[in-house]
Every structure is written in C-alpha cells, then in structure tokens.
Amino acid sequence: MRVSTVTLALCLTLASCTGTDSGRVPRVVDDARLVGAGADLDNWLTYGRTYAEQRFSPLSQISEATVARLGLSWYADMRSLRGMEATPLVVDGTLYVTSAWSFIHAFDAATGEPMWTYDPGVDRAHARFVCCDVVNRGPAYYKGRVYAGTLDGRLVAVDAETGELAWEVQTTPENSAYSVTGAARVFENSAYSVTGAARVFDGKVLIGNSGAEFGVRGYVSAYDAESGALIWRTYTVPGDPADGQETEWLEWAAETWSGEWWKAGGGGTAWDAIVYDPELELVYIGVGNGSPWYERIRSPGGGDNLFLSSILAVRITDGEYVWHYQTTPGDNWDYTATQPLMLADLEIDGRGRKVIMQAPKNGFFYVIDRETGEFISGEAFAQVTWATGLTPEGRPIENPVARDLTGGVHVAPGPAGSHSWHPMSFHPETGLVYFPVMEHSILHAVNDAWDYDARTENIGGDWEYDGPTAGTPTVSTGHLVAWDPVGQREAWRVEHPDPLSGGTLATAGGLVFQGRGDGQLRAYRASDGHLLWGFQNETGIAAPPITFQVDGVQHLAVLAGWGGPDVLFNDPKGIGGGRTGPGRLLVFKLDGEATLPPPVPEPGPIPVPTFTVAATPAEVDEGATLYNNFCISCHGADAVSGGITPDLRRATEAVHQTFSDIVLGGVRAPLGMPPFDDLLTEEDVRRIQAYILSRARESASSSP
C-alpha cells in the first residue's frame, strides 16, 4: 500500500516539547463555523483565516507596544531542505500544517508536542513532472478531517485526531513516463501535479492543479467532503472541438482560440487562488498561463484565449459560469492570474462596492466588482513594459514590440511575476493591502525556424537566442508594499535585500508581519512601515505567518524553508538567492524563551575530485548539453546548487563510483532523486559525469 501513517511517540527536534492537558475540547468545524470564522478569535480555520482571505486577525495582545517582547516559544524540524510554503491551520488547540512531498503534520499548538504525521507516499520520481519544487501550500479542515492535495494529483482526507486515512481520490490523470525528441522532454501523458491549498466550501472540497509548463488542460474539481465523490468539474480552457465542449460557455470561449491549441492542452491551470463568497454563492478561480507560453505557437491566429490569465466566477452548486475578467488577454509572457484573490467591501466614489482584489504577475493591481465582474480600477504597482496602462474598461494597452517578440525583447515583469503566490493581507483600519513585490525582466524570443514541441517544458527560445535585442533589462530588486486599493497608489514600501520575500499577515495590534529570503522575520507598523521587531532564522522564509490564541495567549507561527524554481535553478541573476537550510515551523509568543540550534556550518571550498572519467573535450561539451536538458532544473546552473539539493561538484568518490546506479538505477529515489533510465543511456551518463567533474575541477582551482 502506497500510503503510510506514522503516529509519533517521540518528539521531533523541539525547543519545547512538554505538552499539557488543558482540557480543551475540539468543536465541530462545519459550514456555519467556517462562514463565521471572522468572529473566531482563537483559531485560524481556513487558508486565508476567513473566506474573504484578508489574512487579518483581530488579536491585539501582540501589538506595537508589546511586540519587542516577542520570542520563540517552540519550533519543529520539518525534516526537509525543500521549500516550505504552507499556511498552517489552528483548530481548537491543534495546529495542522503541510510540508514538502505533501506530508501533513499535527502539533499541540501551545507546546509543540507532535501528535501525528501523515505521509501520503508520493513517488519521488513524480518530481520530474513538477516545474516549481515539491511544495504544498496548506491543508483544509472540516468536520474532524484534514484535507490536502498531493504532488501526484490525489486529494486525501485524514482523520484529524489520529492521522489515519479516511479516503483518497485521484483528481488528475495518472502520469506515465516521458521520452526525448532531440533535446526536448516530451510527456506521453498529461503531466499534472497539485501544489495548491485545498479549500472547503459548502460541504465540498475544491482543488485545482498544475502542469501548464508541460502541456495540460486546467480545471478545478469539487468533491463531497464526506465521501470523496466528485460533484462537479469546471474546465478553465476549451478542449478538442472534435469531442465537443463540456458547456455552452466553453463553446464561445473556443472562438477566442485558433490553431490546434488542444494538442498541448492549452494550459490555464488553477494552481493556487480559489476563494468563496457564501452570500453570493460564488467561487472565484484564479486561472493560469497558456501552454505553450507564446501565443504565436499556442494560438497562431491570435485571440484572447479565454479563460487564460483570468478571474473566473462560477456557482458553488454546480461549477457553472457566471462571469469572468481577463487580466492578460492572449497571455504571451506567463502572466498567470493565479495570485491571491481577496474579497472586501470598500467605499469607492461614495458608493459601497463588494469587490475582489488581485495583484497578479502582470504588475497591475485590480479592483473588480465581485457581483458582476465589472472592472472598477487598476494601476501598475511595479515596473511594467509589456503594457503602458489600462483602458477605462480594464483592457491592457499593450506594447506591440512585447507582443510580437521579433528578435529578442526584454520584457518586465519576467515570468516570476511582479507578485506571485505569496499571500497578501488587508488591514481594515489603515485600508491598505500588504504584499511582496519583485522588479525584474526576462529576454523573450520566438523564432519560427526553431523546433518547438508544444508538450514539453516550454518557454520558447529564450536560452538559445544570441541576436540583437530591444528594451532594457531590469536589475532585480524586491520590496514590501502597502497599497491603497481605493486610491490605487502606493502608501509606503520597505526595500529588501533579496528580490523574493514571503507572504504577509496584518493584525489589530497595528502590525504587519513578513518573512524574507535572508531568514529575517519582521514586524512593521501597519500605518507607515516602521520596523518594530525582527528575528533572525537560519533559513529564508517564503510562507505567510498566521496568528492564533490558546488559553488566552496569542501566538505567531510561520513555516521557514527557502525553495522554489529560482532556488533550484540557482538563477544567475540572483532571484531567489535567499538562505537555504533546515525547514522549520517557528512559533512565537510574548516572552518566549526557546532557542534554535547552532546554524549548519558553511561548506568549505570545492574539493579537487579524485575520481576520473575518460572523456574528450567534445564529450564534456555534450555532457554540458545533457546536464542542461535533464539536471539543471534541480541541481542548478553550471552545476552550482542553489542549496536545497546536493551540489554535484562536491560528489564524493563513493558517489561517483555508483553514479550510474543513482542516475539510471534509482538507488536514491527514496531521497528524491528519480531514475532517468527511460531518458538516458550509459554513454549519456558518462558524459554528464565528465561534465560535472570538469566543473568541480574548475571550481576547485578558483577557490581561495
């Protein structure tokens, strides 16, 4: 059986692990309690604390006046260096959180005593079907069960008291092996994965999926929370016209596409934002990028390509279309609209409006009427060169050079987006929205002479292009922004040392909390961004903090663990270059006195390898090409690891002696290194090994 449940009898590595019997009795978390989560001061019951996902807490014990006393209460080792992106839940004294490889953990929220850990048994080889690290953004809770999506596309329901599996369902087609056409990776079956947080609305568990980089068709599924039975499934892009579209509204969406888009799936995966308005009974879905990225390859006759890069509103009862708003028509730059969606009631121009707000990848902050989908306002919150602004109807005024991509064109923002999945928060007293912003660009290039395969990890020909370019590259920087959504202007900002940083939390204590790539967890005054408190962690923090109260004591919790595609690739621009190290759950309270263990020592210089592989210079060059095709996305550019996977330049004699067994035989698959025997030959492996050894010698000779 691929599922195993481990009930922990011993504590994980904890600063405090005593445990107390407080007599706390868990209450049923049903629909009424989830709808009323805003009035529940003690708990954090759903992903964004409430269905509005404003990530604002009314707790004020930790405040401007007291935050200087904030100290570590306890911590737990997540037993992984991989990215930690989840939002924990706290339900009546128990904290639930997910980690890398879709593990689910339960702790006593006050003491950190481990209760259980559930391992869904994800095959580590599935990492080959994932563009952006083996992360999970969090669980959902409903009527005594914890729900989470798994990397391999399952949805699991686990008993909240015991950690035992109640049911599981495969939400995506099961993946098969992929093959190689020239240098391209081609997937024989749809390469879906699930990294986003599950949500429970109206007795239904909703889950989306990922995989647009590999050629899939996106959709969102709703399952019965009690039984796991599928209730409805809503596709976000049209399918093969020969098969007929599932709904009438997908029929007219298909009219905005051209060519044979369905052969590459079309994309449009809903890999993160899914929110719910129980009063309107509407679910709002953030829809992702196209597959392939570039419209002239995906839809050569042009068109808006609905519902790519859109906010899609559907009925909770049956998933049927109500309205949509498209942020980036005919997406051409990986500008997903899967970024956090936030509901609020704002007074705009003297009129009360029920709005949905989003700061998606494309660099514009949007305020949309959530009843009708009407565009209210939008302004750029970062450097934008793909468009010069928005029309009164909210359609982007595009830069034609960025659309055409003749030759090489530097376009801002780059594909990581001005703002990505990192949650934002809203403070009702200041009226400001707080979120991390990244300034960067990328060189896009499309050449009709290049051999594209629409079902491979496709970003066009950016890496091959060496001709003339248009536009100016952007120096990558990052900052925390406080944004006025009514005035559509920046109120204040705090500059960061790394372009990427974590999600935010706002509290009634007048505070905004955020983690950074250098490991700093900070508290700022919500009104003006003045720094009030900081904590130095060994590892970068991308996940958002939460706050909760147990037995009258307010706590702050956040997952720490730097990761993601920029870290794995070890982007030479420095994007994502934060501090890597042990993944941890950190929990704080006033006057907390726990301490972390000493940091892991920095590695020394690259050693001169003693192992040799007979290879000509030409074979080493071939090995470099093979490495870039199959190894770079995990082990880093130029064989320099970003820190969350082994640096192959440091491979020992024993590793080199078993190199083929590792790469082809899968002897380290349980550790996350899948076998590549379906893609590579012994000769390929020898050439890759020769290239890695050459890089080790180069690095050793240049070390001080």
XYZ file of C-alpha atoms in Angstrom:
704
model
C 0.000 0.000 0.000
C 1.491 3.332 -1.013
C 0.043 5.216 1.974
C 1.643 5.047 5.385
C 0.640 6.799 8.576
C 3.115 7.286 11.384
C 1.963 8.212 14.858
C 4.911 9.851 16.561
C 5.736 8.541 20.010
C 8.777 10.748 20.387
C 9.081 14.472 19.902
C 10.709 15.864 16.828
C 13.586 18.192 17.483
C 11.772 20.796 19.576
C 12.862 23.625 21.767
C 9.874 22.948 23.997
C 8.020 19.643 23.951
C 6.459 19.141 27.342
C 2.754 19.102 26.479
C -0.110 19.912 28.830
C -3.600 18.605 29.304
C -5.530 21.871 29.176
C -8.908 20.238 28.886
C -9.504 21.905 25.539
C -12.381 20.189 23.755
C -12.471 20.476 19.947
C -15.738 21.727 18.495
C -17.173 20.711 15.150
C -15.933 22.818 12.241
C -18.975 22.838 9.961
C -20.183 25.210 7.246
C -21.621 27.692 9.717
C -18.387 27.870 11.679
C -16.307 28.352 8.533
C -18.619 31.115 7.282
C -18.337 32.801 10.691
C -14.566 32.309 11.042
C -14.019 36.064 11.305
C -15.592 36.100 14.772
C -13.425 33.196 15.981
C -10.519 34.993 17.670
C -8.658 31.897 18.835
C -8.390 29.891 15.637
C -7.192 30.009 12.040
C -9.761 27.733 10.402
C -9.179 28.182 6.678
C -6.366 29.157 4.315
C -6.828 32.945 4.464
C -8.308 32.836 8.026
C -11.746 33.693 6.597
C -13.401 33.059 3.248
C -12.535 36.669 2.293
C -8.835 35.656 2.622
C -7.847 39.056 4.022
C -5.376 37.461 6.452
C -6.255 39.996 9.128
C -6.517 38.940 12.768
C -8.440 40.905 15.440
C -5.961 39.691 18.085
C -4.003 42.532 19.716
C -2.088 41.032 22.641
C 0.972 41.257 20.394
C 0.903 44.956 19.484
C 3.045 47.957 18.660
C 3.622 48.367 22.399
C 4.464 44.721 23.183
C 5.993 43.233 20.016
C 9.529 43.924 21.245
C 8.940 41.153 23.839
C 8.096 38.569 21.163
C 10.267 35.466 21.490
C 10.414 31.922 20.187
C 8.038 29.609 22.056
C 8.750 26.344 20.233
C 9.836 25.010 16.890
C 9.595 21.773 14.934
C 12.018 20.337 12.406
C 10.179 19.647 9.122
C 12.902 17.143 8.135
C 13.444 18.643 4.678
C 15.519 21.320 2.975
C 12.895 21.738 0.266
C 10.583 24.736 0.013
C 8.062 25.358 2.793
C 5.095 27.385 1.523
C 2.103 26.264 3.580
C -0.306 28.248 5.713
C -0.905 26.350 8.976
C -4.401 25.896 10.392
C -5.211 26.051 14.095
C -8.366 24.316 15.282
C -9.183 24.367 18.999
C -5.631 23.960 20.230
C -4.220 21.771 17.445
C -2.013 23.104 14.652
C -2.097 21.343 11.271
C 0.420 22.062 8.540
C 1.725 20.513 5.319
C 5.325 20.322 4.147
C 7.381 19.139 1.174
C 6.205 15.971 -0.591
C 2.659 16.663 0.707
C 3.233 15.449 4.280
C 0.609 16.520 6.830
C 1.625 17.208 10.452
C -0.388 17.817 13.628
C 1.016 19.509 16.761
C -0.267 20.742 20.077
C -0.444 24.430 19.183
C 0.612 25.660 22.639
C 3.509 23.315 23.376
C 4.659 21.946 20.014
C 4.155 18.356 21.109
C 3.835 16.250 17.919
C 0.538 14.393 17.610
C 0.927 12.614 14.280
C 2.457 12.842 10.804
C 0.775 11.514 7.676
C 2.902 10.501 4.680
C 0.801 10.164 1.501
C 3.538 8.085 -0.124
C 4.227 10.293 -3.140
C 6.588 8.576 -5.562
C 9.705 10.763 -5.545
C 10.039 10.221 -9.306
C 6.973 12.426 -9.707
C 9.240 15.435 -9.146
C 10.059 15.136 -12.845
C 6.504 16.272 -13.608
C 6.709 19.405 -11.459
C 8.021 22.733 -12.690
C 8.351 24.543 -9.372
C 9.524 22.363 -6.467
C 7.766 19.678 -4.409
C 5.831 22.177 -2.290
C 2.363 22.229 -0.752
C 0.554 25.417 0.309
C -1.619 24.024 3.039
C -4.473 21.862 4.324
C -8.194 22.424 4.785
C -10.276 21.317 7.791
C -13.911 20.215 8.006
C -15.915 18.092 10.458
C -12.980 16.295 12.044
C -10.969 15.701 8.886
C -7.895 17.337 7.385
C -7.787 17.585 3.580
C -4.770 18.145 1.335
C -3.788 17.757 -2.294
C -0.753 15.616 -3.037
C 2.023 16.251 -5.519
C 0.945 13.288 -7.645
C -2.592 14.631 -8.067
C -4.520 12.928 -5.271
C -6.824 14.526 -2.717
C -6.608 12.891 0.713
C -8.915 13.146 3.722
C -7.237 12.290 7.040
C -8.800 11.864 10.477
C -7.850 14.969 12.476
C -7.411 13.075 15.748
C -5.453 10.024 14.592
C -3.859 10.906 11.258
C -5.425 7.823 9.665
C -6.561 7.983 6.051
C -10.353 8.309 5.682
C -10.448 8.401 1.866
C -8.413 9.447 -1.143
C -9.242 10.156 -4.777
C -7.078 10.681 -7.859
C -8.010 14.157 -9.129
C -5.764 14.083 -12.227
C -4.842 11.535 -14.908
C -2.044 9.327 -13.639
C 1.223 10.218 -15.341
C 3.288 7.899 -17.489
C 6.925 8.141 -18.491
C 8.172 10.754 -20.882
C 10.533 10.438 -23.824
C 13.062 12.571 -25.648
C 12.790 14.144 -29.065
C 16.155 15.698 -29.798
C 16.876 17.808 -26.715
C 13.206 18.227 -25.774
C 11.422 16.454 -22.969
C 8.102 15.145 -24.265
C 5.413 13.806 -21.950
C 3.457 10.812 -23.193
C 0.625 11.548 -20.769
C -0.591 14.742 -19.172
C 1.932 15.842 -16.554
C -0.344 17.134 -13.829
C 0.601 17.865 -10.231
C -1.047 19.526 -7.223
C 0.770 22.067 -5.046
C -2.040 24.449 -4.054
C -4.028 24.504 -0.840
C -7.345 22.678 -0.669
C -10.461 24.660 0.327
C -13.782 23.519 1.808
C -16.890 25.449 0.742
C -20.492 24.368 1.306
C -19.523 20.803 2.216
C -17.331 20.471 -0.880
C -13.550 20.164 -1.102
C -12.191 22.197 -4.019
C -8.804 21.537 -5.588
C -7.057 22.742 -8.761
C -3.853 21.525 -10.385
C -0.546 22.487 -12.017
C 1.327 21.482 -15.157
C 0.852 24.146 -17.843
C 4.609 24.130 -18.466
C 4.314 20.520 -19.618
C 1.161 20.690 -21.722
C -2.082 20.093 -19.779
C -5.643 21.398 -19.740
C -6.546 23.128 -16.480
C -9.623 22.523 -14.349
C -10.997 22.753 -10.813
C -12.803 19.836 -9.134
C -15.288 19.818 -6.255
C -15.615 16.660 -4.140
C -18.072 15.707 -1.429
C -16.216 16.247 1.847
C -17.821 13.210 3.485
C -17.376 10.604 0.756
C -14.863 11.956 -1.764
C -17.384 11.638 -4.612
C -16.890 14.064 -7.496
C -19.694 16.671 -7.553
C -18.553 18.899 -10.410
C -15.534 19.700 -12.548
C -15.030 23.023 -14.318
C -12.513 23.293 -17.144
C -10.801 26.649 -17.495
C -9.938 26.397 -21.221
C -11.768 24.691 -24.113
C -10.791 21.217 -25.274
C -10.648 19.476 -28.659
C -13.569 20.802 -30.753
C -13.963 17.370 -32.363
C -15.050 15.999 -28.985
C -17.453 18.866 -28.311
C -17.061 21.263 -25.391
C -18.448 20.364 -21.979
C -20.562 23.532 -21.713
C -22.037 26.260 -23.863
C -19.721 28.844 -22.354
C -16.682 26.777 -23.306
C -18.063 26.741 -26.859
C -17.875 30.519 -27.091
C -14.534 30.530 -25.237
C -13.193 28.273 -28.017
C -13.978 31.036 -30.523
C -11.193 33.095 -28.897
C -8.580 30.450 -29.770
C -7.047 29.417 -33.100
C -4.918 26.628 -34.485
C -4.749 23.269 -32.694
C -4.270 24.510 -29.133
C -5.794 21.390 -27.576
C -2.833 19.241 -28.652
C -0.796 20.976 -25.959
C -3.678 21.110 -23.502
C -3.974 24.874 -23.654
C -2.822 25.401 -20.069
C -4.965 27.547 -17.791
C -4.214 25.539 -14.658
C -5.726 26.852 -11.417
C -2.751 26.093 -9.213
C -3.399 28.461 -6.325
C -6.172 31.023 -5.752
C -9.701 29.693 -5.145
C -11.974 31.828 -2.909
C -15.668 31.840 -1.995
C -18.400 34.352 -1.212
C -21.082 32.424 0.720
C -23.568 35.284 0.413
C -23.373 35.341 -3.389
C -22.717 31.569 -3.532
C -19.888 32.226 -5.987
C -16.448 30.624 -6.239
C -13.687 32.762 -7.746
C -10.893 30.896 -9.539
C -7.544 32.402 -10.498
C -6.599 30.903 -13.890
C -3.015 30.413 -15.049
C -0.850 30.793 -18.135
C -1.112 29.226 -21.563
C 0.626 26.132 -22.828
C 2.924 26.879 -24.585
C 3.748 30.330 -23.219
C 3.836 32.179 -26.516
C 0.591 32.914 -28.287
C 2.007 32.596 -31.818
C 2.929 28.971 -31.030
C -0.155 28.154 -28.945
C -2.818 30.052 -30.903
C -1.159 31.262 -34.142
C -4.206 33.185 -35.328
C -4.262 35.280 -32.157
C -7.293 35.750 -29.913
C -7.839 36.389 -26.210
C -7.590 32.661 -25.410
C -10.247 32.552 -22.693
C -10.008 31.864 -19.824
C -6.234 32.097 -19.569
C -4.967 34.666 -17.044
C -8.493 35.378 -15.815
C -10.574 35.592 -12.679
C -13.409 33.137 -13.315
C -16.583 33.236 -11.193
C -18.666 30.045 -11.030
C -21.588 28.804 -8.918
C -20.705 26.744 -5.859
C -23.602 24.368 -6.521
C -22.584 23.133 -9.966
C -19.438 24.970 -11.134
C -21.340 26.786 -13.898
C -20.014 30.036 -15.365
C -21.306 33.369 -14.012
C -18.714 35.948 -15.150
C -15.036 36.406 -15.916
C -12.473 39.187 -16.026
C -9.284 38.621 -18.035
C -6.196 40.402 -16.715
C -3.908 39.462 -19.641
C -5.760 38.691 -22.888
C -3.864 36.280 -25.130
C -1.236 35.703 -22.426
C 2.217 35.850 -24.003
C 4.566 36.097 -21.012
C 3.465 33.558 -18.350
C 1.338 36.192 -16.602
C -0.878 33.961 -14.536
C -3.875 35.280 -12.615
C -3.496 32.541 -10.008
C -2.156 35.009 -7.466
C -4.086 35.557 -4.198
C -7.671 36.788 -4.531
C -9.067 38.890 -1.686
C -12.691 39.866 -1.028
C -13.590 43.159 0.648
C -16.389 45.703 0.960
C -14.973 49.128 0.047
C -16.416 52.600 -0.364
C -15.395 53.829 -3.805
C -16.571 57.189 -5.183
C -19.089 57.455 -2.355
C -20.623 54.068 -3.104
C -20.305 50.794 -1.242
C -18.863 48.105 -3.504
C -18.410 44.364 -2.994
C -15.016 43.861 -4.600
C -12.423 41.249 -5.351
C -8.797 42.441 -5.368
C -5.738 40.930 -7.007
C -2.099 41.838 -7.645
C -1.219 39.238 -10.309
C 2.053 38.575 -12.098
C 1.462 41.162 -14.820
C 2.184 44.115 -12.498
C -1.267 45.780 -12.254
C -3.360 45.926 -9.074
C -7.020 45.209 -9.886
C -10.233 46.077 -8.068
C -13.184 44.206 -9.626
C -16.880 44.130 -8.694
C -17.306 40.579 -7.388
C -21.043 40.516 -8.079
C -20.775 41.311 -11.784
C -17.111 41.105 -12.826
C -17.135 44.805 -13.759
C -13.714 46.460 -13.839
C -13.565 49.238 -11.232
C -9.915 50.309 -11.271
C -6.366 49.177 -11.907
C -2.893 50.675 -11.712
C 0.675 49.415 -12.069
C 2.331 48.560 -8.743
C 5.708 47.639 -10.311
C 7.712 48.326 -13.446
C 5.671 47.233 -16.462
C 7.000 47.356 -20.041
C 4.601 44.922 -21.739
C 1.795 47.497 -21.472
C 1.507 51.254 -20.937
C -1.697 51.176 -18.892
C -5.314 50.004 -18.857
C -8.305 51.275 -20.803
C -11.409 52.512 -18.900
C -12.821 49.006 -19.445
C -9.707 47.459 -17.877
C -8.093 46.046 -21.019
C -4.299 46.430 -21.174
C -2.819 48.912 -23.644
C -0.073 46.659 -24.956
C 3.421 47.441 -26.129
C 3.330 45.925 -29.649
C 7.034 45.030 -29.512
C 6.408 42.908 -26.419
C 3.507 41.166 -28.153
C 5.349 40.496 -31.436
C 8.649 39.349 -29.848
C 10.516 39.695 -33.131
C 14.137 39.119 -32.246
C 14.884 39.327 -28.533
C 12.835 41.635 -26.309
C 13.458 42.431 -22.655
C 10.030 42.430 -21.005
C 9.097 43.428 -17.459
C 7.905 41.826 -15.362
C 9.599 38.493 -16.017
C 7.821 35.144 -15.687
C 8.263 35.019 -11.909
C 5.891 37.985 -11.859
C 5.833 41.280 -10.005
C 3.882 39.330 -7.373
C 3.367 35.577 -7.286
C 1.657 33.100 -4.935
C 2.859 34.763 -1.718
C -0.287 35.746 0.226
C -1.213 39.371 0.824
C -3.121 40.859 3.762
C -5.552 43.736 4.317
C -5.876 45.946 7.385
C -9.395 47.407 7.727
C -8.183 50.297 9.904
C -5.455 51.527 7.555
C -7.349 50.469 4.429
C -4.084 49.131 2.990
C -3.170 45.855 1.292
C 0.316 44.484 2.071
C 2.195 42.241 -0.350
C 5.718 41.489 -1.616
C 6.769 42.991 -4.959
C 9.613 41.937 -7.253
C 11.069 44.066 -10.045
C 12.679 42.012 -12.817
C 12.607 41.271 -16.537
C 13.440 38.455 -18.940
C 14.653 38.249 -22.511
C 11.832 36.724 -24.574
C 12.475 35.457 -28.092
C 10.395 33.497 -30.585
C 11.806 32.208 -33.855
C 9.617 30.371 -36.322
C 12.667 28.422 -37.502
C 13.145 26.825 -34.089
C 11.750 23.373 -33.499
C 9.172 23.772 -30.736
C 7.423 20.885 -29.099
C 4.211 22.129 -27.553
C 4.090 19.388 -24.908
C 7.491 19.941 -23.400
C 8.552 22.313 -20.642
C 8.068 25.223 -22.966
C 9.231 28.784 -22.566
C 10.085 29.421 -26.193
C 13.660 30.036 -27.282
C 14.883 32.427 -24.621
C 18.012 30.467 -23.791
C 19.061 29.900 -27.403
C 18.782 33.483 -28.619
C 22.003 35.497 -29.053
C 20.938 38.127 -31.603
C 20.010 41.808 -31.273
C 17.607 42.799 -28.518
C 15.063 45.524 -27.810
C 14.220 47.006 -24.460
C 16.349 47.361 -21.351
C 16.891 44.575 -18.797
C 15.717 45.332 -15.275
C 18.004 44.971 -12.275
C 16.196 42.554 -9.964
C 15.072 44.087 -6.668
C 12.344 43.380 -4.136
C 10.308 45.200 -1.521
C 7.243 45.067 0.718
C 4.489 47.398 -0.475
C 1.492 48.859 1.336
C -1.102 49.602 -1.349
C -4.185 51.795 -1.148
C -6.782 49.898 -3.249
C -9.262 52.786 -3.302
C -6.774 55.461 -4.339
C -4.774 52.935 -6.403
C -1.440 54.172 -5.121
C 1.487 53.010 -3.035
C 1.317 54.255 0.572
C 4.739 53.060 1.685
C 7.398 50.459 0.923
C 10.282 48.664 2.617
C 13.227 47.586 0.463
C 14.518 44.015 0.829
C 17.989 42.527 0.253
C 16.610 39.715 -1.941
C 14.132 40.140 -4.820
C 11.843 37.423 -3.417
C 10.210 37.568 0.014
C 7.343 35.968 1.909
C 3.615 36.418 2.393
C 2.155 38.829 4.933
C -0.138 38.964 7.980
C -1.920 42.049 9.362
C -3.239 42.282 12.936
C -5.347 44.562 15.114
C -2.207 45.169 17.118
C -1.266 47.655 14.397
C 1.271 45.272 12.867
C 2.256 43.687 9.575
C 4.431 40.559 9.717
C 6.554 39.245 6.848
C 9.480 36.866 6.341
C 12.384 37.435 3.961
C 14.802 35.408 1.897
C 17.682 36.136 4.277
C 15.795 34.488 7.156
C 14.561 37.652 8.826
C 11.011 37.556 10.228
C 9.925 41.139 10.810
C 7.078 43.177 12.292
C 6.305 46.590 10.806
C 3.925 49.302 11.935
C 0.926 48.921 9.648
C 0.410 52.665 9.193
C 3.865 53.625 7.921
C 6.120 50.551 7.648
C 8.350 51.462 10.590
C 10.348 48.401 11.724
C 9.377 47.339 15.267
C 10.786 43.799 15.704
C 12.926 41.204 13.959
C 14.004 37.590 14.405
C 16.914 36.023 12.529
C 16.272 32.486 11.321
C 18.867 30.298 9.657
C 16.690 29.710 6.597
C 14.749 32.017 4.279
C 11.003 32.451 4.840
C 8.584 32.424 1.899
C 5.413 31.212 3.652
C 2.957 33.640 5.294
C 2.688 33.962 9.087
C -0.534 33.282 10.978
C -1.612 34.180 14.495
C -3.853 32.358 16.960
C -4.692 32.177 20.650
C -4.567 29.219 23.020
C -5.660 29.519 26.660
C -5.642 33.303 26.376
C -2.103 33.524 24.966
C -1.572 34.913 21.461
C 0.963 33.091 19.272
C 2.549 33.777 15.893
C 3.503 30.867 13.611
C 5.314 30.616 10.290
C 6.975 27.924 8.209
C 10.583 28.624 7.273
C 12.243 26.883 4.354
C 13.549 28.508 1.176
C 12.912 26.814 -2.164
C 11.119 27.032 -5.468
C 12.219 27.057 -9.100
C 14.560 30.039 -8.874
C 16.429 28.432 -5.977
C 16.625 25.030 -7.678
C 17.795 26.542 -10.943
C 20.102 28.868 -8.984
C 19.160 31.783 -11.174
C 22.350 33.621 -12.188
C 20.507 36.941 -11.728
C 20.266 36.204 -8.019
C 16.469 35.880 -7.996
C 15.545 33.570 -5.164
C 19.059 33.571 -3.785
C 17.979 33.515 -0.152
C 19.364 31.407 2.688
C 18.745 27.679 2.442
C 18.836 25.310 5.373
C 16.623 23.206 7.644
C 12.896 23.593 7.116
C 11.220 24.537 10.391
C 7.905 25.534 11.880
C 8.550 28.539 14.148
C 6.023 29.535 16.838
C 6.363 32.711 18.933
C 4.667 34.318 21.935
C 5.388 37.242 24.237
C 8.386 36.476 26.466
C 9.072 33.185 24.679
C 12.495 31.834 25.665
C 13.185 28.932 23.299
C 16.309 28.979 21.145
C 17.284 27.401 17.846
C 20.265 25.064 17.489
C 23.507 26.477 16.082
C 23.420 27.054 12.317
C 24.763 24.405 9.985
C 28.401 25.322 9.197
C 29.062 26.841 5.790
C 30.652 24.351 3.375
C 34.314 24.815 2.616
C 35.908 25.246 -0.803
C 35.057 22.793 -3.567
C 37.494 19.865 -3.197
C 39.597 18.696 -6.111
C 37.921 15.491 -7.313
C 39.996 12.327 -7.159
C 37.692 10.352 -9.433
C 38.264 10.499 -13.197
C 36.172 9.686 -16.237
C 37.778 9.247 -19.652
C 36.174 11.842 -21.932
C 37.229 14.103 -24.782
C 36.552 17.845 -24.665
C 33.762 17.305 -27.180
C 32.171 14.679 -24.914
C 32.383 17.076 -21.959
C 30.543 19.679 -24.058
C 27.921 17.053 -24.906
C 27.663 16.318 -21.192
C 27.015 20.003 -20.526
C 24.133 19.948 -23.024
C 22.682 16.825 -21.435
C 23.070 18.351 -17.970
C 21.190 21.471 -19.095
C 18.400 19.333 -20.527
C 17.917 16.983 -17.580
C 19.727 18.175 -14.438
C 19.798 21.966 -14.322
C 16.256 22.479 -13.014
C 17.153 20.727 -9.737
C 20.940 20.869 -9.412
C 21.488 24.426 -10.632
C 23.050 26.353 -13.490
C 26.684 25.461 -14.214
C 26.313 22.548 -11.742
C 26.192 25.049 -8.850
C 23.416 24.025 -6.461
C 21.045 26.594 -5.012
C 21.354 24.800 -1.668
C 18.283 22.567 -1.371
C 19.650 19.720 -3.498
C 23.174 18.261 -3.459
C 25.896 20.283 -5.149
C 27.238 17.723 -7.601
C 30.649 19.396 -7.666
C 31.052 18.074 -4.112
C 30.168 14.476 -5.009
C 32.404 12.004 -3.184
C 34.424 9.164 -4.647
C 31.722 6.741 -3.489
C 29.015 8.746 -5.260
C 30.980 8.809 -8.495
C 31.601 5.069 -8.287
C 27.822 4.498 -8.123
C 26.867 7.393 -10.400
C 25.153 5.210 -12.992
C 23.238 3.307 -10.286
C 21.943 6.641 -8.982
C 21.018 8.204 -12.327
C 19.760 5.113 -14.112
C 19.097 2.613 -11.348
C 17.214 4.880 -8.962
C 19.047 3.791 -5.816
C 18.437 7.240 -4.312
C 14.810 7.538 -5.411
C 13.582 7.381 -1.776
C 15.658 10.522 -1.138
C 14.079 12.394 -4.035
C 16.459 11.552 -6.899
C 14.316 9.754 -9.513
C 15.797 7.343 -12.073
C 16.296 8.519 -15.652
C 16.707 5.116 -17.285
C 13.866 5.906 -19.694
C 15.645 9.016 -20.915
C 19.381 8.480 -20.681
C 21.885 5.821 -21.728
C 25.089 4.713 -20.039
C 27.015 6.852 -22.523
C 24.839 9.861 -21.701
C 25.522 9.366 -18.003
C 29.275 9.100 -18.619
C 29.238 12.415 -20.475
C 27.196 14.133 -17.757
C 29.560 12.794 -15.115
C 32.556 14.033 -17.095
C 30.999 17.500 -17.296
C 30.302 17.583 -13.541
C 33.888 16.549 -12.784
C 35.180 19.254 -15.113
C 33.077 21.837 -13.276
C 34.396 20.549 -9.939
C 37.994 20.969 -11.119
C 37.278 24.465 -12.433
C 35.645 25.467 -9.151
C 38.400 23.916 -7.027
C 41.109 25.747 -8.961
C 39.321 29.078 -8.492
C 38.582 28.609 -4.767
C 40.562 30.818 -2.378
